[in-house]
mmCIF file of C-alpha atoms in Angstrom:
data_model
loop_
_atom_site.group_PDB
_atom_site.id
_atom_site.type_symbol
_atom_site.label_atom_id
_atom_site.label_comp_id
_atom_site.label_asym_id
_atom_site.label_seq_id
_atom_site.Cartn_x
_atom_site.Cartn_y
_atom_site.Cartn_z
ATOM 1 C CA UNK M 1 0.821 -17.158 -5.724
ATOM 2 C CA UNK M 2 4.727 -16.234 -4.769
ATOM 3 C CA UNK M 3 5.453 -15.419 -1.652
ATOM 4 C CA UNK M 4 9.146 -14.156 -0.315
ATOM 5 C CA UNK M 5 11.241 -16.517 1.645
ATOM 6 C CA UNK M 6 14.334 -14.999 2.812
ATOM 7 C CA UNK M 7 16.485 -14.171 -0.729
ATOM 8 C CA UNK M 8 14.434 -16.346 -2.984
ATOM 9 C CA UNK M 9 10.719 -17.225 -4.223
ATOM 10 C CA UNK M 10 8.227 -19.752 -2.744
ATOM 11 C CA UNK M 11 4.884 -21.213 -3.843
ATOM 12 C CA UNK M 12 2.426 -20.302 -1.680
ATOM 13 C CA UNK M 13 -0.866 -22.235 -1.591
ATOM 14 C CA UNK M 14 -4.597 -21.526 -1.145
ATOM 15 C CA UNK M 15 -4.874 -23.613 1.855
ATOM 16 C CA UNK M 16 -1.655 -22.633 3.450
ATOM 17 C CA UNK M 17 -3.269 -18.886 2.898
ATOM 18 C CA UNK M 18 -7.094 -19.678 4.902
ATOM 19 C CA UNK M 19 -4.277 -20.933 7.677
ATOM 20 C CA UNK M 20 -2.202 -17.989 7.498
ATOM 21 C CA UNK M 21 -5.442 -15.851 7.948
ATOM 22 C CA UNK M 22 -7.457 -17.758 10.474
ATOM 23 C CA UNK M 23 -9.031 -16.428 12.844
ATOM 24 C CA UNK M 24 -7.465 -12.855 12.784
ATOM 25 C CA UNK M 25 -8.902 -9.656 13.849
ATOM 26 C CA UNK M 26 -7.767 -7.242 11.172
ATOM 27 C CA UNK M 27 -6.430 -8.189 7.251
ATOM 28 C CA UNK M 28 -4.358 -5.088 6.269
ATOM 29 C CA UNK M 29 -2.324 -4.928 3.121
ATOM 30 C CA UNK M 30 0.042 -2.591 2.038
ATOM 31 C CA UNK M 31 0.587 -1.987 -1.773
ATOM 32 C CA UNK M 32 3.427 -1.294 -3.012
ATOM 33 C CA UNK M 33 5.532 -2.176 0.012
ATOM 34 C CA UNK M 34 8.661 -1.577 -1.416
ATOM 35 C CA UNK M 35 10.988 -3.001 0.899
ATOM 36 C CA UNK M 36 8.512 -4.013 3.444
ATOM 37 C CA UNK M 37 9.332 -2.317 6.442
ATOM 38 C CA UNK M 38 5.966 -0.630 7.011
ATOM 39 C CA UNK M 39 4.428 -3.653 6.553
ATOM 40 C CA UNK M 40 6.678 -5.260 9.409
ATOM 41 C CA UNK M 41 6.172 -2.435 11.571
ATOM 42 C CA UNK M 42 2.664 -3.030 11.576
ATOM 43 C CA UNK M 43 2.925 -6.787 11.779
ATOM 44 C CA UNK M 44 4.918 -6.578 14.988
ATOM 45 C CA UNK M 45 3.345 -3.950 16.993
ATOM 46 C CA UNK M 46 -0.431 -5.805 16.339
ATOM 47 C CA UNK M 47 0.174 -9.431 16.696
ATOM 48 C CA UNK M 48 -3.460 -10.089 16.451
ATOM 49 C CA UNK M 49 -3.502 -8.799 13.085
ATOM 50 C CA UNK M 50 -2.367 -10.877 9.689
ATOM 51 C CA UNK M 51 -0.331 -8.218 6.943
ATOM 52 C CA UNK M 52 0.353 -8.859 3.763
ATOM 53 C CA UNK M 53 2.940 -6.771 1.672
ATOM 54 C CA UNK M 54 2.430 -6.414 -1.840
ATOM 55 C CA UNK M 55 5.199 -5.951 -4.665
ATOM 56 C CA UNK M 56 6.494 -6.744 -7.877
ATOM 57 C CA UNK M 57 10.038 -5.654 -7.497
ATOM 58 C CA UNK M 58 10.610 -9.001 -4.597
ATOM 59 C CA UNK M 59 14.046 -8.343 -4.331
ATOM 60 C CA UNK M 60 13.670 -5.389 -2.032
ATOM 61 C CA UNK M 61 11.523 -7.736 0.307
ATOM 62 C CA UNK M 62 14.163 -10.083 1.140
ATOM 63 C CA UNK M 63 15.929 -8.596 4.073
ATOM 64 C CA UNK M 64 12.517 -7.591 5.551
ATOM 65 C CA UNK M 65 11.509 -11.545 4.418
ATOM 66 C CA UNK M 66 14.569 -12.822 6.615
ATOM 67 C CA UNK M 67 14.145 -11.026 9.875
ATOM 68 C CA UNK M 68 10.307 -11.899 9.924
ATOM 69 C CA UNK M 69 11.095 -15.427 9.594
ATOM 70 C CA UNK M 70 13.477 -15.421 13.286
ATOM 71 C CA UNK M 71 11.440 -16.261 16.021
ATOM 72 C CA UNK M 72 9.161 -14.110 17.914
ATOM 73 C CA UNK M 73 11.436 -13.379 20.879
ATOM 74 C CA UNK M 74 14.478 -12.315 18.020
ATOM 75 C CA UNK M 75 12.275 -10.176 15.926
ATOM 76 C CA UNK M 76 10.232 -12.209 14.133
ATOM 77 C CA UNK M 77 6.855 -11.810 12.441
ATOM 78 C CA UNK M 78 4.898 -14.761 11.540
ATOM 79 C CA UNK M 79 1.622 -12.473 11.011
ATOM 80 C CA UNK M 80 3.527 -10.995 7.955
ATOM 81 C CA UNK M 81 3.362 -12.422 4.432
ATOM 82 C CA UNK M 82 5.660 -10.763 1.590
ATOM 83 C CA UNK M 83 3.677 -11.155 -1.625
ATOM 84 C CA UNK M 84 5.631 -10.448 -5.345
ATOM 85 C CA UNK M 85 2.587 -9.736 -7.182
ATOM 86 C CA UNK M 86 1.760 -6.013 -8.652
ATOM 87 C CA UNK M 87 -1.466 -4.501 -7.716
ATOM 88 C CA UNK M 88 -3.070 -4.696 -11.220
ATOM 89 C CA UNK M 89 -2.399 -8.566 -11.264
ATOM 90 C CA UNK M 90 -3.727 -9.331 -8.302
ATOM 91 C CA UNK M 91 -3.500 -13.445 -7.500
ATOM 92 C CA UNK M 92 -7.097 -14.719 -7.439
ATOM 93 C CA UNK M 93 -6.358 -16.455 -3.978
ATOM 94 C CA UNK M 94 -6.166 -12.620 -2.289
ATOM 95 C CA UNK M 95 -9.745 -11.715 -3.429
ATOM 96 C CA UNK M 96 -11.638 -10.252 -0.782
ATOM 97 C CA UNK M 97 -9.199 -10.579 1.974
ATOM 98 C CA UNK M 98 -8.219 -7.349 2.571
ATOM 99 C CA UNK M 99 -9.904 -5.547 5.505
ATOM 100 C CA UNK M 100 -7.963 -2.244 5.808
ATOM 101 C CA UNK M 101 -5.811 -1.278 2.513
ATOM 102 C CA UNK M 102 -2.467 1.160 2.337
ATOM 103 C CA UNK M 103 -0.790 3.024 -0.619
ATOM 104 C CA UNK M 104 1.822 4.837 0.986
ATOM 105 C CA UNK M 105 4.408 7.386 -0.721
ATOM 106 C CA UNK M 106 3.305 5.213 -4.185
ATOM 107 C CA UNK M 107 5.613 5.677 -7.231
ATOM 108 C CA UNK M 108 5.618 4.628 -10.762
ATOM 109 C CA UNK M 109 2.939 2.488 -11.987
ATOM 110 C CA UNK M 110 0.963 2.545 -9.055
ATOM 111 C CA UNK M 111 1.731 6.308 -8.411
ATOM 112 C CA UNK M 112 -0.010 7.213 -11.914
ATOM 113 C CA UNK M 113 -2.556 4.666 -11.624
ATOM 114 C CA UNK M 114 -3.785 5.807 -8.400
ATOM 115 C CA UNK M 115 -3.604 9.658 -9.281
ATOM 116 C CA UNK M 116 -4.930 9.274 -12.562
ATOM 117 C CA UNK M 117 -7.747 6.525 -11.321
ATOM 118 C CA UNK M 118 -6.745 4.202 -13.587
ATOM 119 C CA UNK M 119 -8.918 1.399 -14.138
ATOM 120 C CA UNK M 120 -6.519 -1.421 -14.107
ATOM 121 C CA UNK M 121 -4.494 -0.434 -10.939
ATOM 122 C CA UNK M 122 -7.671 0.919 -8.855
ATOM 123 C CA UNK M 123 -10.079 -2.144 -9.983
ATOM 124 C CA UNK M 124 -7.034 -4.522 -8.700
ATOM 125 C CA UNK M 125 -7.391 -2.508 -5.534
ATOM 126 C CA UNK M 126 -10.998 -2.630 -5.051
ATOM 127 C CA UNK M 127 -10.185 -6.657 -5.998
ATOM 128 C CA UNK M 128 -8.207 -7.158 -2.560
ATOM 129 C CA UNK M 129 -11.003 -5.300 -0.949
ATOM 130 C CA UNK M 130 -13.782 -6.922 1.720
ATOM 131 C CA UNK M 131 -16.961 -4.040 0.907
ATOM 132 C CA UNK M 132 -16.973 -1.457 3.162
ATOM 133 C CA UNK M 133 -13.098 -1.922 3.578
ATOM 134 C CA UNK M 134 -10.824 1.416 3.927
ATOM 135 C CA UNK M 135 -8.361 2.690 1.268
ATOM 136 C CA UNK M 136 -5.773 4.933 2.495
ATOM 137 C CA UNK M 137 -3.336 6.649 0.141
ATOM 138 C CA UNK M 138 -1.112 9.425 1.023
ATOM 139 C CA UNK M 139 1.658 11.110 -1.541
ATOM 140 C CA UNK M 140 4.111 13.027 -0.892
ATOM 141 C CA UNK M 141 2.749 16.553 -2.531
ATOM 142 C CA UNK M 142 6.379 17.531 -3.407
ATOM 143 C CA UNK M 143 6.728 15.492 -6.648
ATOM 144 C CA UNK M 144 4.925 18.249 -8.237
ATOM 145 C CA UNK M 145 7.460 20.987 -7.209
ATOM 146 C CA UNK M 146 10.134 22.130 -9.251
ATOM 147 C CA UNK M 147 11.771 20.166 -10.980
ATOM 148 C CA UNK M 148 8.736 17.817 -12.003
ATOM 149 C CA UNK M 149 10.360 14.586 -13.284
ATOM 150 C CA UNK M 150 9.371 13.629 -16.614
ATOM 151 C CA UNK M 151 7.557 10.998 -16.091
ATOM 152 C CA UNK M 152 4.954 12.525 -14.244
ATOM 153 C CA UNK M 153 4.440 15.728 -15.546
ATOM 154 C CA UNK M 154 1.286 15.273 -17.276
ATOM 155 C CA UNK M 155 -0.117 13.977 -14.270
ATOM 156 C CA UNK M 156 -2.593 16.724 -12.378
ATOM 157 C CA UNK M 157 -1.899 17.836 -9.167
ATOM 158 C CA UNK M 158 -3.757 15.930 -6.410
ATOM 159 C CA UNK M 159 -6.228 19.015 -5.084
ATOM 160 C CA UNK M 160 -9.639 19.000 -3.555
ATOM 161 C CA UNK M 161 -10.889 20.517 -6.887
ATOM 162 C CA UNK M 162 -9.520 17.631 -8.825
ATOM 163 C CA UNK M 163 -10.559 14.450 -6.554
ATOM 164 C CA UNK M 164 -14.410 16.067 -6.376
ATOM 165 C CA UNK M 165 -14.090 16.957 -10.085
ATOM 166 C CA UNK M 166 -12.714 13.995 -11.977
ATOM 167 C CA UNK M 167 -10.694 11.402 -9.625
ATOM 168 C CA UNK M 168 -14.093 10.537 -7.294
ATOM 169 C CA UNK M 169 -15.813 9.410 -10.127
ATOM 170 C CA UNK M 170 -13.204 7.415 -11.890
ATOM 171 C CA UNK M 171 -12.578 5.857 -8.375
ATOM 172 C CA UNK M 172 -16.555 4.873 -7.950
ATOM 173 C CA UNK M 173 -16.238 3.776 -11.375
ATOM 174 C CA UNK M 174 -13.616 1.191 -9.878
ATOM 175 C CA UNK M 175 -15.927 0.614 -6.999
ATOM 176 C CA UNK M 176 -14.876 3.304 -4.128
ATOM 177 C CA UNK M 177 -16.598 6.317 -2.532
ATOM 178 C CA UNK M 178 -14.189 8.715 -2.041
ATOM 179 C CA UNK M 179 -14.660 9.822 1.977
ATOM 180 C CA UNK M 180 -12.339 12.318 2.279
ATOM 181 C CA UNK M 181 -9.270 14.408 1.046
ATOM 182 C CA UNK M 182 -6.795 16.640 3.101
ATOM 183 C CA UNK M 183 -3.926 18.067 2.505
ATOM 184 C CA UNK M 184 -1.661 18.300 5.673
ATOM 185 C CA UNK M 185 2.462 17.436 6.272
ATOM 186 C CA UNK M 186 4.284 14.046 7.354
ATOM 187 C CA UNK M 187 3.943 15.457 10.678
ATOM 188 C CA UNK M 188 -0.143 14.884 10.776
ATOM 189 C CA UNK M 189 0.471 10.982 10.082
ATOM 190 C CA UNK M 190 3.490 10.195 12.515
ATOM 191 C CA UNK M 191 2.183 6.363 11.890
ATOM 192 C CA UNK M 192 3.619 6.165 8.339
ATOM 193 C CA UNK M 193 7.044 4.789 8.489
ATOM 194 C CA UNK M 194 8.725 3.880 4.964
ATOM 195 C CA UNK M 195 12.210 3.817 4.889
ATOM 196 C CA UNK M 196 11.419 7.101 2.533
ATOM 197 C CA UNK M 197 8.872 8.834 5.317
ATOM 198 C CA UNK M 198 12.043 8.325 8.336
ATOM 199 C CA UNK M 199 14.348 9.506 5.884
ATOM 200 C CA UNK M 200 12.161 12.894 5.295
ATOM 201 C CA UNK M 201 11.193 13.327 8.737
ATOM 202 C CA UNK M 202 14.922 13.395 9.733
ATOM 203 C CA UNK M 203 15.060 16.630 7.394
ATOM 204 C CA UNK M 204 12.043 18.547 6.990
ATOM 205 C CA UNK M 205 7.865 17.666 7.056
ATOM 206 C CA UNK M 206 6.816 16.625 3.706
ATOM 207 C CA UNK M 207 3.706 17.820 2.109
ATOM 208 C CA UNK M 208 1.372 15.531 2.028
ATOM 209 C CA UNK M 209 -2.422 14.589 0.302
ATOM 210 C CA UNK M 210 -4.030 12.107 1.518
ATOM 211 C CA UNK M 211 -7.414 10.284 0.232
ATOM 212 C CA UNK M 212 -9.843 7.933 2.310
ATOM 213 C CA UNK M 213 -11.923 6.023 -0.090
ATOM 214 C CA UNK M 214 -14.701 3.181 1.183
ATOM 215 C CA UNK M 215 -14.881 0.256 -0.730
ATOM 216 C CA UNK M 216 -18.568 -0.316 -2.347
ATOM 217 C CA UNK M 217 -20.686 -3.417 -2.570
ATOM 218 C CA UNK M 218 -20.331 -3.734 -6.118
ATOM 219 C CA UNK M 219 -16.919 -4.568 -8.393
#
């Protein structure tokens, strides 16, 4: 698989992976890092812990790539691997690794795919997944206020109604068990912190749904 080194694109081994992993105590990976700060954030304040960011558009990784790659004592976090790979092409090596998995303030391909419960995007997710792992995904609610952007307007609004309707089942059709839905503000999860979540936080809390899905035995 690629990896991020800095501003350009590295090869990135099965064997160098089962060293980067070890012997840690947590896997977490967030999809759809974007430019990877969560990701870092995370990395540094749980050393113990191994995270792997997960993107397609690489570019936005490589200032995040650079300061993880100082040492410790500077900033740097060698628990963090950058990862250009989209969700629904999911490099066989990352199988199974994931023990905890985030899709925060998603957009585009991975926003429809995870709204919808499309079969491609939530099948690559269950694909990172250990069983029994956590999926978190929180969206920012306001998207559907006025004015909807086009390219989301046929999407349905993420409700109660609509995850115990139609989305749980598509998701358990993908392998998850939906284990809860709420709908609360940025202010009820003060840990997310995307460049996008600071930004809002400065300015007003953001609507927000969140769903908690377990990840089944079965593919």
């Amino acid at each position: 698989m690629q990896i991020v080194r800095g501003k350009r694109l590295a090869e990135f081994g099965s064997d160098e992976l089962t060293d980067f992993v070890g012997m840690a105590g947590r896997v977490v990976v967030d999809v759809g890092t974007g430019d990877g700060r969560t990701a870092y954030r995370l990395a540094k304040a749980n050393p113990d812990w191994r995270v792997i960011g997960l993107d397609p558009a690489w570019q936005r990784m490589s200032e995040i790539s650079t300061k993880s790659s100082r040492k410790p004592a500077k900033g740097g976090t060698p628990n963090l691997l950058l990862v250009n790979a989209a969700v629904e092409a999911v490099p066989a090596s990352l199988h199974g690794i994931a023990d905890q998995l985030l899709v925060l303030m998603p957009w585009g391909k991975l926003l429809r795919g995870v709204v919808a419960g499309e079969a491609d995007v939530c099948g690559g997710l269950r694909r990172l997944a250990k069983p029994g792992t956590m999926l978190d995904i929180l969206i920012g609610a306001s998207i559907w206020e006025e004015p909807v952007p086009l390219d989301i307007r046929d999407l349905p609004r993420l409700t109660p109604e609509y995850v115990d309707s139609e989305l749980g089942s598509r998701l358990a059709d993908s392998g998850w068990k939906v284990t809860d839905m709420t709908l609360g503000t940025s202010l009820d999860v003060d840990w997310m912190t995307s460049s996008w979540s600071r930004r809002l936080a400065s300015s007003a809390p953001e609507p927000i749904a969140r769903i908690q899905s377990l990840a089944l035995d079965h593919l």
